[in-house]
Every structure is written in C-alpha cells, then in structure tokens.
Amino acid sequence: MVLKLVGLAGSYNRPSKTFALVEHIASVAAERYGFDVRLHDLTDVGPSLGQAQRQGDLDEAAARVLTDVVEADFLIVGSPTYKGSYPGLFKHFIDLIDPEQLRAKPILITATGGGDRHALMVEHQLRPLFGFFMAHTLPTAVYASDRDFADYRVVSESLQQRIGFAVDELAAFFPVRELAAAE
Ligand SMILES: Cc1cc2nc3c(=O)[nH]c(=O)nc-3n(C[C@H](O)[C@H](O)[C@H](O)COP(=O)(O)O)c2cc1C
C-alpha cells in the first residue's frame, strides 16, 4: 500500500522559499519511503479562503486542498515567518480544520524566515498550533533562512542534514499505521 504524503506551504508567493523547502523535504521522504506526494500552497487554496467561515464555504479548489491535508497519512507543513509567527491567512486555513481531523497525524513542521532571529517560531508557534489538534509533530522541526537557499533551492549542508534527521523520524509511524490499516 502506497502511503500519501501531503505538503502544505503556507505561502501565496510564487516562487516561494517555503514551498521550495516543503518540496525538497517531500522529495527526500518520497525517495526514502516511496510515498505518493501531493504539494499545495495558499495560491492553490485560492481566494475563497478569506471569506470562508467554515469548510462548507470553500470553493472546490480550496476544499480539495483541505481534503488532501486531512486525508494524508503524513503531512509536511511549512510556513513563512511573518512578524515572528505564521501568516494570518495560513492560520485561517488551519482554523477551518475540525479538531479531530488532524488527531494523531504525523506532521513534520517547518518554516522559513529572512534571518535566524525567529528560528524558534517552529517551536513556539507551529508546534503548539498542531498540539491543539493532538497531532504527532516530529521531534525535529526544520527552520531555514534566506542564506540556506540559492535561487529558491535548498543549498545548505547543515539544513540538509537536519532534514535527514526529520525524515528518519517519520519511520517511527509506519508500524502503527500499517497495523491500523490492517484492522
Ligand atoms: C509581512 C512579512 C513579515 C515578515 N516577518 C518576518 C519576521 O518576523 N522574521 C523573519 O525572519 N522574516 C520575516 N519575513 C521574511 C519572510 O519570512 C521570508 O522571506 C520567507 O522566507 C518568505 O517565504 P516565501 O518565499 O515562502 O513567501 C517577513 C516577510 C513578510 C512579507
């Protein structure tokens, strides 16, 4: 059975460093574990998000992204850092997800920022956000700053090493999920 990995980049910029980071991590994970990968950004979600107060208010494109996210076996969630936290529009998308829809979901959390000053935003903002959902955020979170990229590609060796640690940690979820699927 091929497991589904979904990457969500909370940026609407194209090109986007956050999307590039999520895409890079997803390709490392897919090469290691043979996942079926789908990637989305907030531009895929589109303009209906801003007006939506509940999932039913989303248009088809946005609803498809949300369904992909909640039905994923594994998630990579990436956010740009805005004013020391995640962007409001990204939070609004997450706000539309029902609490039980991410329960026990393995999530690799990641963020980008202009510099290193807000590197702990993954620990102080993203981890508690997914803690609310009782999701399994992986122990290693990945933060990348401008100098880790060249032309929207991950080039830093230390970042790639950290990505390797995080991807290793996904393996812990295989036995449990395969048992659940067999029930
Ligand atoms: C409105 C705004 C606020 C930002 N605030 C921060 C910040 O507080 N700390 C930081 O390190 N970078 C900050 N940045 C820089 C972005 O986090 C950084 O360029 C990020 O990699 C952009 O991701 P993207 O290319 O995926 O859109 C900010 C950028 C914008 C546009």
PDB file of C-alpha atoms and ligand atoms in Angstrom:
ATOM      1  CA  MET A   1       0.000   0.000   0.000  1.00  0.00           C
ATOM      2  CA  VAL A   2       1.436   3.391  -1.024  1.00  0.00           C
ATOM      3  CA  LEU A   3       1.092   5.942   1.738  1.00  0.00           C
ATOM      4  CA  LYS A   4       0.122   9.519   0.937  1.00  0.00           C
ATOM      5  CA  LEU A   5       2.408  12.396   1.891  1.00  0.00           C
ATOM      6  CA  VAL A   6       0.916  15.857   1.570  1.00  0.00           C
ATOM      7  CA  GLY A   7       2.986  19.028   1.750  1.00  0.00           C
ATOM      8  CA  LEU A   8       1.317  22.327   2.568  1.00  0.00           C
ATOM      9  CA  ALA A   9       3.251  25.566   2.184  1.00  0.00           C
ATOM     10  CA  GLY A  10       1.534  28.478   3.927  1.00  0.00           C
ATOM     11  CA  SER A  11       2.785  30.988   1.395  1.00  0.00           C
ATOM     12  CA  TYR A  12       0.993  32.531  -1.556  1.00  0.00           C
ATOM     13  CA  ASN A  13       4.227  33.749  -3.182  1.00  0.00           C
ATOM     14  CA  ARG A  14       5.495  32.063  -6.321  1.00  0.00           C
ATOM     15  CA  PRO A  15       8.343  31.357  -6.331  1.00  0.00           C
ATOM     16  CA  SER A  16       8.411  30.644  -2.603  1.00  0.00           C
ATOM     17  CA  LYS A  17      11.209  29.541  -0.314  1.00  0.00           C
ATOM     18  CA  THR A  18       8.686  27.826   1.924  1.00  0.00           C
ATOM     19  CA  PHE A  19       7.279  25.835  -0.980  1.00  0.00           C
ATOM     20  CA  ALA A  20      10.824  25.006  -2.120  1.00  0.00           C
ATOM     21  CA  LEU A  21      11.653  23.725   1.363  1.00  0.00           C
ATOM     22  CA  VAL A  22       8.479  21.631   1.633  1.00  0.00           C
ATOM     23  CA  GLU A  23       9.076  20.260  -1.865  1.00  0.00           C
ATOM     24  CA  HIS A  24      12.681  19.401  -1.052  1.00  0.00           C
ATOM     25  CA  ILE A  25      11.757  17.572   2.153  1.00  0.00           C
ATOM     26  CA  ALA A  26       8.935  15.742   0.377  1.00  0.00           C
ATOM     27  CA  SER A  27      11.287  14.534  -2.339  1.00  0.00           C
ATOM     28  CA  VAL A  28      13.794  13.262   0.252  1.00  0.00           C
ATOM     29  CA  ALA A  29      10.986  11.459   2.098  1.00  0.00           C
ATOM     30  CA  ALA A  30       9.485  10.036  -1.098  1.00  0.00           C
ATOM     31  CA  GLU A  31      12.844   8.709  -2.216  1.00  0.00           C
ATOM     32  CA  ARG A  32      13.320   7.030   1.162  1.00  0.00           C
ATOM     33  CA  TYR A  33       9.821   5.614   1.687  1.00  0.00           C
ATOM     34  CA  GLY A  34       8.118   5.593  -1.724  1.00  0.00           C
ATOM     35  CA  PHE A  35       5.283   7.938  -0.766  1.00  0.00           C
ATOM     36  CA  ASP A  36       2.651   9.219  -3.135  1.00  0.00           C
ATOM     37  CA  VAL A  37       3.303  13.007  -2.833  1.00  0.00           C
ATOM     38  CA  ARG A  38       0.962  15.945  -3.259  1.00  0.00           C
ATOM     39  CA  LEU A  39       2.049  19.520  -2.669  1.00  0.00           C
ATOM     40  CA  HIS A  40      -0.050  22.632  -2.179  1.00  0.00           C
ATOM     41  CA  ASP A  41       0.420  26.285  -1.370  1.00  0.00           C
ATOM     42  CA  LEU A  42      -2.051  29.008  -0.448  1.00  0.00           C
ATOM     43  CA  THR A  43      -2.371  30.045  -4.084  1.00  0.00           C
ATOM     44  CA  ASP A  44      -3.793  26.561  -4.738  1.00  0.00           C
ATOM     45  CA  VAL A  45      -6.276  27.243  -1.949  1.00  0.00           C
ATOM     46  CA  GLY A  46      -7.282  30.470  -3.698  1.00  0.00           C
ATOM     47  CA  PRO A  47      -9.483  33.456  -2.912  1.00  0.00           C
ATOM     48  CA  SER A  48     -12.478  31.697  -1.305  1.00  0.00           C
ATOM     49  CA  LEU A  49     -10.398  31.150   1.849  1.00  0.00           C
ATOM     50  CA  GLY A  50     -10.575  34.754   3.005  1.00  0.00           C
ATOM     51  CA  GLN A  51     -14.387  34.781   3.075  1.00  0.00           C
ATOM     52  CA  ALA A  52     -14.880  31.266   4.446  1.00  0.00           C
ATOM     53  CA  GLN A  53     -16.122  30.852   7.978  1.00  0.00           C
ATOM     54  CA  ARG A  54     -16.446  27.063   7.748  1.00  0.00           C
ATOM     55  CA  GLN A  55     -15.298  24.279   5.420  1.00  0.00           C
ATOM     56  CA  GLY A  56     -18.576  24.354   3.502  1.00  0.00           C
ATOM     57  CA  ASP A  57     -17.875  27.939   2.408  1.00  0.00           C
ATOM     58  CA  LEU A  58     -14.723  26.923   0.491  1.00  0.00           C
ATOM     59  CA  ASP A  59     -14.865  26.605  -3.278  1.00  0.00           C
ATOM     60  CA  GLU A  60     -13.946  23.345  -4.976  1.00  0.00           C
ATOM     61  CA  ALA A  61     -10.221  24.070  -5.341  1.00  0.00           C
ATOM     62  CA  ALA A  62      -9.822  25.064  -1.705  1.00  0.00           C
ATOM     63  CA  ALA A  63     -11.939  22.155  -0.457  1.00  0.00           C
ATOM     64  CA  ARG A  64      -9.769  19.762  -2.456  1.00  0.00           C
ATOM     65  CA  VAL A  65      -6.622  21.053  -0.711  1.00  0.00           C
ATOM     66  CA  LEU A  66      -8.261  20.765   2.692  1.00  0.00           C
ATOM     67  CA  THR A  67      -9.416  17.217   1.937  1.00  0.00           C
ATOM     68  CA  ASP A  68      -5.909  16.275   0.803  1.00  0.00           C
ATOM     69  CA  VAL A  69      -4.467  17.666   4.038  1.00  0.00           C
ATOM     70  CA  VAL A  70      -6.849  15.884   6.382  1.00  0.00           C
ATOM     71  CA  GLU A  71      -6.698  12.580   4.457  1.00  0.00           C
ATOM     72  CA  ALA A  72      -2.883  12.487   4.281  1.00  0.00           C
ATOM     73  CA  ASP A  73      -1.028   9.675   6.015  1.00  0.00           C
ATOM     74  CA  PHE A  74       1.846  12.074   6.661  1.00  0.00           C
ATOM     75  CA  LEU A  75       1.986  15.850   6.479  1.00  0.00           C
ATOM     76  CA  ILE A  76       4.773  18.336   5.897  1.00  0.00           C
ATOM     77  CA  VAL A  77       3.573  21.775   6.932  1.00  0.00           C
ATOM     78  CA  GLY A  78       5.692  24.787   6.112  1.00  0.00           C
ATOM     79  CA  SER A  79       5.082  28.424   6.928  1.00  0.00           C
ATOM     80  CA  PRO A  80       6.902  31.633   6.148  1.00  0.00           C
ATOM     81  CA  THR A  81       7.614  33.703   9.249  1.00  0.00           C
ATOM     82  CA  TYR A  82       5.575  36.902   9.368  1.00  0.00           C
ATOM     83  CA  LYS A  83       6.210  39.182  12.343  1.00  0.00           C
ATOM     84  CA  GLY A  84       7.661  36.315  14.344  1.00  0.00           C
ATOM     85  CA  SER A  85       4.795  33.923  13.630  1.00  0.00           C
ATOM     86  CA  TYR A  86       2.813  32.298  10.797  1.00  0.00           C
ATOM     87  CA  PRO A  87       0.793  34.448   8.351  1.00  0.00           C
ATOM     88  CA  GLY A  88      -2.819  35.154   9.249  1.00  0.00           C
ATOM     89  CA  LEU A  89      -4.129  33.529   6.081  1.00  0.00           C
ATOM     90  CA  PHE A  90      -2.284  30.304   6.858  1.00  0.00           C
ATOM     91  CA  LYS A  91      -3.812  30.293  10.359  1.00  0.00           C
ATOM     92  CA  HIS A  92      -7.230  30.913   8.864  1.00  0.00           C
ATOM     93  CA  PHE A  93      -6.867  27.811   6.678  1.00  0.00           C
ATOM     94  CA  ILE A  94      -5.862  25.760   9.716  1.00  0.00           C
ATOM     95  CA  ASP A  95      -8.784  27.275  11.678  1.00  0.00           C
ATOM     96  CA  LEU A  96     -11.195  25.672   9.200  1.00  0.00           C
ATOM     97  CA  ILE A  97      -9.948  22.175  10.061  1.00  0.00           C
ATOM     98  CA  ASP A  98     -12.024  20.367  12.676  1.00  0.00           C
ATOM     99  CA  PRO A  99     -10.110  19.346  15.813  1.00  0.00           C
ATOM    100  CA  GLU A 100     -10.448  15.597  15.197  1.00  0.00           C
ATOM    101  CA  GLN A 101      -9.349  15.818  11.562  1.00  0.00           C
ATOM    102  CA  LEU A 102      -5.648  16.021  12.414  1.00  0.00           C
ATOM    103  CA  ARG A 103      -5.705  13.913  15.560  1.00  0.00           C
ATOM    104  CA  ALA A 104      -2.640  11.607  15.738  1.00  0.00           C
ATOM    105  CA  LYS A 105      -1.473  12.755  12.282  1.00  0.00           C
ATOM    106  CA  PRO A 106       2.332  12.650  11.913  1.00  0.00           C
ATOM    107  CA  ILE A 107       3.418  16.166  10.924  1.00  0.00           C
ATOM    108  CA  LEU A 108       6.871  17.405  10.023  1.00  0.00           C
ATOM    109  CA  ILE A 109       6.804  21.120  10.854  1.00  0.00           C
ATOM    110  CA  THR A 110       8.962  23.582   9.009  1.00  0.00           C
ATOM    111  CA  ALA A 111       9.296  27.328   8.478  1.00  0.00           C
ATOM    112  CA  THR A 112      11.328  29.880   6.577  1.00  0.00           C
ATOM    113  CA  GLY A 113      12.343  33.378   7.617  1.00  0.00           C
ATOM    114  CA  GLY A 114      14.573  36.167   6.390  1.00  0.00           C
ATOM    115  CA  GLY A 115      17.176  35.542   9.099  1.00  0.00           C
ATOM    116  CA  ASP A 116      17.854  33.331  12.119  1.00  0.00           C
ATOM    117  CA  ARG A 117      16.300  35.566  14.765  1.00  0.00           C
ATOM    118  CA  HIS A 118      12.939  33.834  14.591  1.00  0.00           C
ATOM    119  CA  ALA A 119      14.207  30.264  14.239  1.00  0.00           C
ATOM    120  CA  LEU A 120      12.235  29.205  17.315  1.00  0.00           C
ATOM    121  CA  MET A 121       8.982  30.099  15.614  1.00  0.00           C
ATOM    122  CA  VAL A 122       8.691  26.389  14.713  1.00  0.00           C
ATOM    123  CA  GLU A 123       8.766  25.535  18.438  1.00  0.00           C
ATOM    124  CA  HIS A 124       6.809  28.464  19.842  1.00  0.00           C
ATOM    125  CA  GLN A 125       4.160  28.917  17.139  1.00  0.00           C
ATOM    126  CA  LEU A 126       3.797  25.880  14.864  1.00  0.00           C
ATOM    127  CA  ARG A 127       4.275  23.123  17.440  1.00  0.00           C
ATOM    128  CA  PRO A 128       1.599  24.411  19.854  1.00  0.00           C
ATOM    129  CA  LEU A 129      -0.777  25.022  16.941  1.00  0.00           C
ATOM    130  CA  PHE A 130      -0.661  21.351  15.986  1.00  0.00           C
ATOM    131  CA  GLY A 131      -0.562  20.373  19.642  1.00  0.00           C
ATOM    132  CA  PHE A 132      -4.102  21.737  19.815  1.00  0.00           C
ATOM    133  CA  PHE A 133      -5.110  19.082  17.258  1.00  0.00           C
ATOM    134  CA  MET A 134      -3.288  16.347  19.216  1.00  0.00           C
ATOM    135  CA  ALA A 135      -1.229  15.670  16.120  1.00  0.00           C
ATOM    136  CA  HIS A 136       2.192  13.995  16.305  1.00  0.00           C
ATOM    137  CA  THR A 137       4.633  16.741  15.378  1.00  0.00           C
ATOM    138  CA  LEU A 138       8.014  15.115  14.736  1.00  0.00           C
ATOM    139  CA  PRO A 139      10.714  15.906  17.319  1.00  0.00           C
ATOM    140  CA  THR A 140      12.939  17.585  14.719  1.00  0.00           C
ATOM    141  CA  ALA A 141      11.442  20.763  13.276  1.00  0.00           C
ATOM    142  CA  VAL A 142      13.156  22.451  10.346  1.00  0.00           C
ATOM    143  CA  TYR A 143      13.739  26.202  10.080  1.00  0.00           C
ATOM    144  CA  ALA A 144      15.532  27.743   7.102  1.00  0.00           C
ATOM    145  CA  SER A 145      16.612  31.324   6.480  1.00  0.00           C
ATOM    146  CA  ASP A 146      17.457  33.191   3.270  1.00  0.00           C
ATOM    147  CA  ARG A 147      21.070  32.046   3.265  1.00  0.00           C
ATOM    148  CA  ASP A 148      20.056  28.370   3.176  1.00  0.00           C
ATOM    149  CA  PHE A 149      18.712  28.909  -0.363  1.00  0.00           C
ATOM    150  CA  ALA A 150      20.153  29.836  -3.735  1.00  0.00           C
ATOM    151  CA  ASP A 151      17.669  30.611  -6.460  1.00  0.00           C
ATOM    152  CA  TYR A 152      14.854  29.002  -4.423  1.00  0.00           C
ATOM    153  CA  ARG A 153      16.729  25.749  -3.974  1.00  0.00           C
ATOM    154  CA  VAL A 154      17.961  24.288  -0.688  1.00  0.00           C
ATOM    155  CA  VAL A 155      21.766  24.504  -0.734  1.00  0.00           C
ATOM    156  CA  SER A 156      22.845  24.489   2.928  1.00  0.00           C
ATOM    157  CA  GLU A 157      24.527  21.270   4.026  1.00  0.00           C
ATOM    158  CA  SER A 158      23.580  21.703   7.685  1.00  0.00           C
ATOM    159  CA  LEU A 159      19.957  22.216   6.667  1.00  0.00           C
ATOM    160  CA  GLN A 160      20.041  19.083   4.530  1.00  0.00           C
ATOM    161  CA  GLN A 161      21.451  17.133   7.454  1.00  0.00           C
ATOM    162  CA  ARG A 162      18.643  18.354   9.705  1.00  0.00           C
ATOM    163  CA  ILE A 163      16.093  17.438   7.042  1.00  0.00           C
ATOM    164  CA  GLY A 164      17.602  13.936   7.032  1.00  0.00           C
ATOM    165  CA  PHE A 165      17.061  13.647  10.813  1.00  0.00           C
ATOM    166  CA  ALA A 166      13.440  14.742  10.497  1.00  0.00           C
ATOM    167  CA  VAL A 167      12.764  12.340   7.620  1.00  0.00           C
ATOM    168  CA  ASP A 168      14.307   9.493   9.670  1.00  0.00           C
ATOM    169  CA  GLU A 169      11.759  10.213  12.397  1.00  0.00           C
ATOM    170  CA  LEU A 170       8.841   9.522  10.051  1.00  0.00           C
ATOM    171  CA  ALA A 171       9.782   5.836  10.161  1.00  0.00           C
ATOM    172  CA  ALA A 172       8.510   5.585  13.740  1.00  0.00           C
ATOM    173  CA  PHE A 173       4.954   5.880  12.453  1.00  0.00           C
ATOM    174  CA  PHE A 174       4.991   3.057   9.937  1.00  0.00           C
ATOM    175  CA  PRO A 175       4.316   0.036  12.149  1.00  0.00           C
ATOM    176  CA  VAL A 176       1.391   1.660  13.952  1.00  0.00           C
ATOM    177  CA  ARG A 177      -0.222   2.975  10.796  1.00  0.00           C
ATOM    178  CA  GLU A 178       0.161  -0.315   8.952  1.00  0.00           C
ATOM    179  CA  LEU A 179      -1.446  -2.159  11.871  1.00  0.00           C
ATOM    180  CA  ALA A 180      -4.333   0.329  11.834  1.00  0.00           C
ATOM    181  CA  ALA A 181      -4.789  -0.151   8.081  1.00  0.00           C
ATOM    182  CA  ALA A 182      -4.929  -3.921   8.507  1.00  0.00           C
ATOM    183  CA  GLU A 183      -7.802  -3.765  11.025  1.00  0.00           C
TER     184      GLU A 183
HETATM  185  C1  LIG B   1       4.909  40.665   6.051  1.00  0.00           C
HETATM  186  C2  LIG B   1       6.214  39.970   6.254  1.00  0.00           C
HETATM  187  C3  LIG B   1       6.700  39.797   7.529  1.00  0.00           C
HETATM  188  C4  LIG B   1       7.903  39.135   7.752  1.00  0.00           C
HETATM  189  N1  LIG B   1       8.342  38.961   9.030  1.00  0.00           N
HETATM  190  C5  LIG B   1       9.485  38.267   9.262  1.00  0.00           C
HETATM  191  C6  LIG B   1       9.927  38.017  10.589  1.00  0.00           C
HETATM  192  O1  LIG B   1       9.314  38.434  11.561  1.00  0.00           O
HETATM  193  N2  LIG B   1      11.070  37.304  10.756  1.00  0.00           N
HETATM  194  C7  LIG B   1      11.804  36.807   9.692  1.00  0.00           C
HETATM  195  O2  LIG B   1      12.820  36.143   9.904  1.00  0.00           O
HETATM  196  N3  LIG B   1      11.391  37.030   8.401  1.00  0.00           N
HETATM  197  C8  LIG B   1      10.257  37.732   8.173  1.00  0.00           C
HETATM  198  N4  LIG B   1       9.826  37.939   6.887  1.00  0.00           N
HETATM  199  C9  LIG B   1      10.597  37.322   5.782  1.00  0.00           C
HETATM  200  C10 LIG B   1       9.941  36.013   5.321  1.00  0.00           C
HETATM  201  O3  LIG B   1       9.625  35.169   6.414  1.00  0.00           O
HETATM  202  C11 LIG B   1      10.900  35.208   4.414  1.00  0.00           C
HETATM  203  O4  LIG B   1      11.291  35.995   3.318  1.00  0.00           O
HETATM  204  C12 LIG B   1      10.228  33.923   3.955  1.00  0.00           C
HETATM  205  O5  LIG B   1      11.232  33.004   3.574  1.00  0.00           O
HETATM  206  C13 LIG B   1       9.274  34.150   2.786  1.00  0.00           C
HETATM  207  O6  LIG B   1       8.763  32.903   2.405  1.00  0.00           O
HETATM  208  P1  LIG B   1       8.145  32.648   0.945  1.00  0.00           P
HETATM  209  O7  LIG B   1       9.251  32.863  -0.061  1.00  0.00           O
HETATM  210  O8  LIG B   1       7.718  31.220   1.012  1.00  0.00           O
HETATM  211  O9  LIG B   1       6.980  33.568   0.778  1.00  0.00           O
HETATM  212  C14 LIG B   1       8.646  38.626   6.653  1.00  0.00           C
HETATM  213  C15 LIG B   1       8.153  38.820   5.345  1.00  0.00           C
HETATM  214  C16 LIG B   1       6.951  39.478   5.145  1.00  0.00           C
HETATM  215  C17 LIG B   1       6.447  39.667   3.733  1.00  0.00           C
END
